Short mmCIF file of C-alpha atoms and ligand atoms in Angstrom, two decimals:
data_model
loop_
_atom_site.label_atom_id
_atom_site.label_comp_id
_atom_site.label_asym_id
_atom_site.label_seq_id
_atom_site.Cartn_x
_atom_site.Cartn_y
_atom_site.Cartn_z
CA MET S 1089 -68.35 -45.07 38.25
CA GLU S 1090 -65.17 -45.22 40.06
CA GLN S 1091 -63.53 -47.54 37.48
CA GLU S 1092 -64.31 -44.83 34.94
CA ARG S 1093 -63.19 -41.85 36.78
CA GLN S 1094 -59.78 -43.81 37.31
CA HIS S 1095 -59.64 -44.62 33.57
CA GLN S 1096 -60.18 -40.81 32.84
CA GLY S 1097 -57.45 -39.82 35.12
CA ARG S 1098 -55.14 -42.00 33.47
CA GLU S 1099 -55.88 -41.02 30.16
CA ASN S 1100 -55.60 -37.52 31.39
CA SER S 1101 -52.57 -37.68 32.58
CA GLY S 1102 -51.19 -39.30 29.54
CA TRP S 1103 -52.34 -36.67 27.56
CA CYS S 1104 -50.79 -33.80 29.78
CA SER S 1105 -47.17 -35.63 29.79
CA GLN S 1106 -47.46 -35.94 25.87
CA VAL S 1107 -48.08 -32.39 25.67
CA LYS S 1108 -45.32 -31.73 27.84
CA LEU S 1109 -42.70 -33.87 26.24
CA TRP S 1110 -43.80 -32.62 22.60
CA SER S 1111 -43.62 -28.84 23.79
CA GLY S 1112 -40.14 -29.84 25.61
CA LEU S 1113 -38.97 -31.25 22.34
CA VAL S 1114 -40.44 -28.00 20.42
CA ILE S 1115 -38.62 -25.54 22.47
CA SER S 1116 -35.19 -27.24 22.40
CA ILE S 1117 -35.34 -27.53 18.77
CA VAL S 1118 -36.35 -23.94 18.55
CA LEU S 1119 -33.49 -22.74 20.86
CA LEU S 1120 -31.08 -24.96 19.37
CA SER S 1121 -31.86 -23.76 16.00
CA SER S 1122 -31.81 -20.11 17.03
CA CYS S 1123 -28.52 -20.76 18.93
CA PHE S 1124 -27.10 -22.15 15.47
CA ILE S 1125 -28.31 -19.26 13.34
CA VAL S 1126 -26.83 -16.66 15.41
CA SER S 1127 -23.75 -18.45 15.61
CA CYS S 1128 -23.44 -18.95 11.95
CA VAL S 1129 -24.25 -15.11 11.71
CA ALA S 1130 -21.70 -14.59 14.17
CA THR S 1131 -18.87 -16.66 12.05
CA TYR S 1132 -20.20 -15.19 9.21
CA HIS S 1133 -19.63 -11.45 10.39
CA PHE S 1134 -16.36 -12.31 11.77
CA THR S 1135 -14.75 -14.10 8.89
CA TYR S 1136 -16.50 -11.98 6.20
CA GLY S 1137 -15.87 -8.69 7.95
CA LYS S 1138 -12.11 -8.88 7.83
CA SER S 1139 -11.60 -10.07 4.41
CA SER S 1140 -14.28 -8.28 2.53
CA ARG S 1141 -12.36 -5.02 2.81
CA ARG S 1142 -9.23 -6.55 0.74
CA LEU S 1143 -12.26 -8.76 -1.34
CA SER S 1144 -13.80 -5.38 -2.53
CA GLU S 1145 -10.15 -4.28 -3.25
CA LEU S 1146 -9.32 -7.40 -5.00
CA HIS S 1147 -12.32 -7.03 -7.18
CA THR S 1148 -11.36 -3.61 -8.64
CA SER S 1149 -8.17 -5.02 -10.43
CA HIS S 1150 -9.36 -9.06 -10.73
CA SER S 1151 -12.52 -10.29 -12.07
CA SER S 1152 -12.36 -13.66 -10.61
CA LEU S 1153 -10.57 -15.62 -7.58
CA THR S 1154 -10.54 -19.21 -7.32
CA CYS S 1155 -10.71 -20.55 -3.75
CA PHE S 1156 -10.24 -23.94 -2.32
CA SER S 1157 -10.53 -25.19 1.02
CA GLU S 1158 -8.45 -27.23 3.33
CA GLY S 1159 -9.38 -28.96 6.22
CA THR S 1160 -11.77 -31.78 6.90
CA GLY S 1161 -14.81 -30.48 9.51
CA VAL S 1162 -17.47 -28.62 7.53
CA THR S 1163 -17.54 -25.76 9.82
CA GLU S 1164 -13.73 -25.41 10.28
CA LYS S 1165 -13.06 -25.00 6.55
CA ASN S 1166 -10.93 -22.25 5.48
CA TRP S 1167 -11.37 -20.85 2.10
CA GLU S 1168 -8.11 -19.58 0.50
CA CYS S 1169 -8.65 -17.53 -2.52
CA CYS S 1170 -6.10 -16.17 -5.09
CA PRO S 1171 -6.74 -14.42 -8.44
CA SER S 1172 -8.08 -16.68 -11.10
CA THR S 1173 -4.64 -16.40 -13.20
CA TRP S 1174 -2.13 -16.48 -10.10
CA LYS S 1175 -0.53 -19.60 -8.90
CA SER S 1176 -0.96 -20.29 -5.17
CA PHE S 1177 1.53 -21.71 -2.76
CA GLY S 1178 1.68 -21.59 0.89
CA SER S 1179 0.07 -18.22 2.17
CA SER S 1180 0.58 -16.48 -0.82
CA CYS S 1181 -0.38 -16.03 -4.76
CA TYR S 1182 2.12 -15.64 -7.80
CA LEU S 1183 2.03 -14.01 -10.78
CA ILE S 1184 4.85 -14.15 -13.52
CA SER S 1185 4.49 -11.02 -15.29
CA THR S 1186 5.08 -11.56 -19.12
CA GLU S 1187 5.46 -7.72 -19.59
CA ARG S 1188 9.01 -6.30 -19.48
CA ASN S 1189 9.86 -2.77 -17.44
CA PHE S 1190 12.02 -1.29 -15.19
CA TRP S 1191 12.05 -2.48 -11.66
CA ALA S 1192 10.03 0.54 -10.23
CA GLN S 1193 7.53 0.55 -13.12
CA SER S 1194 7.48 -3.55 -12.47
CA GLU S 1195 6.91 -2.65 -8.82
CA GLN S 1196 4.35 -0.12 -9.40
CA ASN S 1197 2.15 -2.85 -11.78
CA CYS S 1198 2.19 -5.31 -8.99
CA VAL S 1199 1.13 -2.67 -6.48
CA ALA S 1200 -2.02 -1.70 -8.94
CA MET S 1201 -2.96 -5.16 -8.46
CA GLY S 1202 -2.95 -5.31 -4.77
CA ALA S 1203 0.75 -7.06 -4.83
CA HIS S 1204 4.21 -6.13 -4.59
CA LEU S 1205 7.19 -7.80 -6.20
CA VAL S 1206 8.17 -11.07 -4.87
CA VAL S 1207 9.91 -11.67 -1.29
CA ILE S 1208 11.63 -14.90 -1.24
CA ASN S 1209 11.45 -16.11 2.31
CA SER S 1210 12.48 -20.09 1.57
CA GLU S 1211 14.11 -22.19 -0.25
CA ALA S 1212 10.94 -24.00 -0.90
CA GLU S 1213 9.25 -20.84 -1.95
CA GLN S 1214 11.67 -20.20 -4.58
CA ASN S 1215 11.72 -23.80 -5.68
CA PHE S 1216 8.22 -23.38 -6.29
CA ILE S 1217 8.52 -20.21 -8.26
CA VAL S 1218 11.11 -21.25 -10.76
CA GLN S 1219 8.93 -23.83 -11.88
CA GLN S 1220 6.91 -21.34 -13.15
CA LEU S 1221 9.69 -19.57 -15.10
CA ASN S 1222 11.31 -19.26 -18.44
CA GLU S 1223 14.80 -20.07 -18.33
CA SER S 1224 15.79 -17.79 -21.21
CA LEU S 1225 14.48 -14.92 -19.34
CA SER S 1226 15.26 -13.08 -15.99
CA TYR S 1227 12.87 -11.77 -13.34
CA PHE S 1228 12.81 -8.64 -11.02
CA LEU S 1229 12.58 -9.56 -7.28
CA GLY S 1230 11.20 -6.97 -4.30
CA LEU S 1231 14.84 -6.76 -3.38
CA SER S 1232 16.87 -3.57 -4.09
CA ASP S 1233 19.87 -1.84 -2.71
CA LEU S 1234 18.83 1.82 -3.92
CA GLN S 1235 21.60 3.44 -1.84
CA GLY S 1236 24.47 1.29 -3.80
CA ASN S 1237 26.01 0.76 -0.28
CA GLY S 1238 25.47 -3.37 0.15
CA ASN S 1239 22.31 -2.66 2.01
CA TRP S 1240 19.73 -4.71 0.31
CA GLN S 1241 16.07 -4.12 1.28
CA TRP S 1242 12.94 -6.32 0.58
CA ILE S 1243 10.22 -4.46 -0.66
CA ASP S 1244 7.74 -5.63 2.04
CA GLN S 1245 10.04 -4.30 5.16
CA THR S 1246 10.81 -8.26 5.66
CA PRO S 1247 14.47 -8.00 7.28
CA TYR S 1248 17.11 -9.08 4.44
CA LYS S 1249 19.15 -10.28 7.32
CA ASP S 1250 16.53 -12.82 8.53
CA ASN S 1251 15.79 -14.08 5.08
CA VAL S 1252 17.40 -16.60 3.07
CA ARG S 1253 19.98 -15.34 0.21
CA LEU S 1254 19.97 -17.45 -2.56
CA TRP S 1255 22.57 -14.92 -4.89
CA HIS S 1256 24.47 -16.83 -7.55
CA GLN S 1257 28.00 -17.46 -6.63
CA HIS S 1258 30.14 -14.33 -6.38
CA GLU S 1259 26.91 -12.21 -6.71
CA PRO S 1260 26.28 -9.23 -6.11
CA ASN S 1261 29.42 -8.08 -7.79
CA PHE S 1262 28.60 -4.49 -8.64
CA SER S 1263 27.39 -1.87 -6.72
CA ALA S 1264 25.68 0.30 -9.32
CA GLU S 1265 23.72 -2.80 -9.95
CA GLU S 1266 20.85 -1.82 -7.35
CA CYS S 1267 18.12 -4.33 -8.16
CA ALA S 1268 17.90 -8.03 -7.84
CA SER S 1269 16.75 -10.37 -10.53
CA ILE S 1270 16.28 -14.33 -10.73
CA VAL S 1271 17.78 -15.91 -13.53
CA PHE S 1272 18.64 -19.39 -14.91
CA TRP S 1273 22.52 -20.15 -15.43
CA SER S 1274 23.15 -23.25 -16.81
CA SER S 1275 26.24 -24.23 -14.78
CA ARG S 1276 24.46 -23.68 -11.69
CA GLY S 1277 21.04 -23.36 -12.08
CA TRP S 1278 18.67 -20.47 -10.68
CA GLY S 1279 20.01 -18.11 -8.70
CA TRP S 1280 20.00 -13.87 -7.65
CA ASN S 1281 21.89 -11.45 -9.73
CA ASP S 1282 22.23 -8.05 -9.36
CA VAL S 1283 21.56 -5.83 -12.02
CA PHE S 1284 20.67 -2.52 -13.33
CA CYS S 1285 17.43 -1.16 -12.14
CA ASP S 1286 16.84 0.58 -15.47
CA THR S 1287 16.82 -2.30 -17.75
CA ASN S 1288 13.86 -4.22 -19.18
CA ARG S 1289 13.15 -7.53 -17.73
CA ASN S 1290 10.20 -9.76 -16.58
CA SER S 1291 9.00 -9.87 -13.04
CA ILE S 1292 7.12 -11.52 -10.29
CA CYS S 1293 4.29 -10.32 -8.31
CA GLU S 1294 3.28 -11.75 -4.53
CA MET S 1295 -0.06 -11.01 -2.63
CA LYS S 1296 -1.17 -12.83 0.52
CA LYS S 1297 -4.32 -15.14 -0.18
CA VAL S 1298 -7.44 -13.95 1.11
CA TYR S 1299 -9.19 -16.28 3.67
CA LEU S 1300 -13.23 -16.69 3.93
C1 NAG O 1521 11.03 -18.44 -23.14
O1 NAG O 1521 11.27 -17.03 -23.68
C2 NAG O 1521 11.91 -17.22 -25.21
C3 NAG O 1521 12.38 -15.58 -25.00
O2 NAG O 1521 11.40 -15.06 -24.88
C4 NAG O 1521 10.78 -17.82 -25.96
O3 NAG O 1521 11.06 -17.36 -26.99
C5 NAG O 1521 10.41 -18.96 -25.34
O4 NAG O 1521 9.52 -19.20 -26.21
C6 NAG O 1521 10.10 -19.00 -23.95
N1 NAG O 1521 9.74 -20.45 -23.84
C7 NAG O 1521 8.46 -20.86 -23.38
C8 NAG O 1521 8.67 -22.37 -22.67
O5 NAG O 1521 7.79 -19.98 -23.13
C1 NAG O 1522 29.51 -9.30 -12.14
O1 NAG O 1522 28.97 -10.24 -12.56
C2 NAG O 1522 28.65 -10.30 -13.92
C3 NAG O 1522 27.85 -11.72 -14.10
O2 NAG O 1522 26.55 -11.50 -13.74
C4 NAG O 1522 29.52 -9.94 -14.86
O3 NAG O 1522 29.06 -10.05 -16.22
C5 NAG O 1522 30.19 -8.90 -14.56
O4 NAG O 1522 31.24 -8.27 -15.31
C6 NAG O 1522 30.84 -8.85 -13.20
N1 NAG O 1522 31.01 -7.35 -12.60
C7 NAG O 1522 31.90 -7.02 -12.28
C8 NAG O 1522 32.13 -5.44 -11.89
O5 NAG O 1522 32.36 -7.99 -11.61
#
């Protein structure tokens, strides 16, 4: 009799601790996964909310975006997107326009696509861009001196004085030429030249990448 009760008691306490163990496990799993879901939703809202306005803006002028990711950790992956026909470099996307227009119209065409005429911030950026260009054409830049007083200004308000200047030698040389272009001269390679704004040229548009 005594033996049996002891035996039952041992069985009971074994069963009890198993229940405790399992319910503990289940509760932890539920807690962990709800934390995970909450943090996923938060991250999603945080990153998607910021870029969704630009995304929907871009969707009006670009039918598809190409995105790629840099970084190793799955959770830290940053998706960088450009319109599918644009070239990607650094934090920007570039379109080499095959249309020839006056400077102001070229800028308007870029703006209609959520971009602006290109602003060249470094020699590396220019080296990337010129690989996409045709050596027998010239392309408007987002750089102008619309008062003709030598006060060159970038279209995105980047201070001209802080930027690289990659003018051809002896350029700019004529105050009536109030817009800047990039052109290949066989003696010197690619460089900037001042040109009349109301001449038809190709152009380069630039926009910031969308990060997802
Ligand atoms: C470069 O432009 C010239 C003049 O428009 C054109 O004839 C030539 O085919 C172009 N070259 C390339 C590689 O696109
Ligand atoms: C300015 O340089 C261009 C070469 O781009 C040359 O054809 C033009 O004659 C020069 N103009 C003046 C006023 O020096």
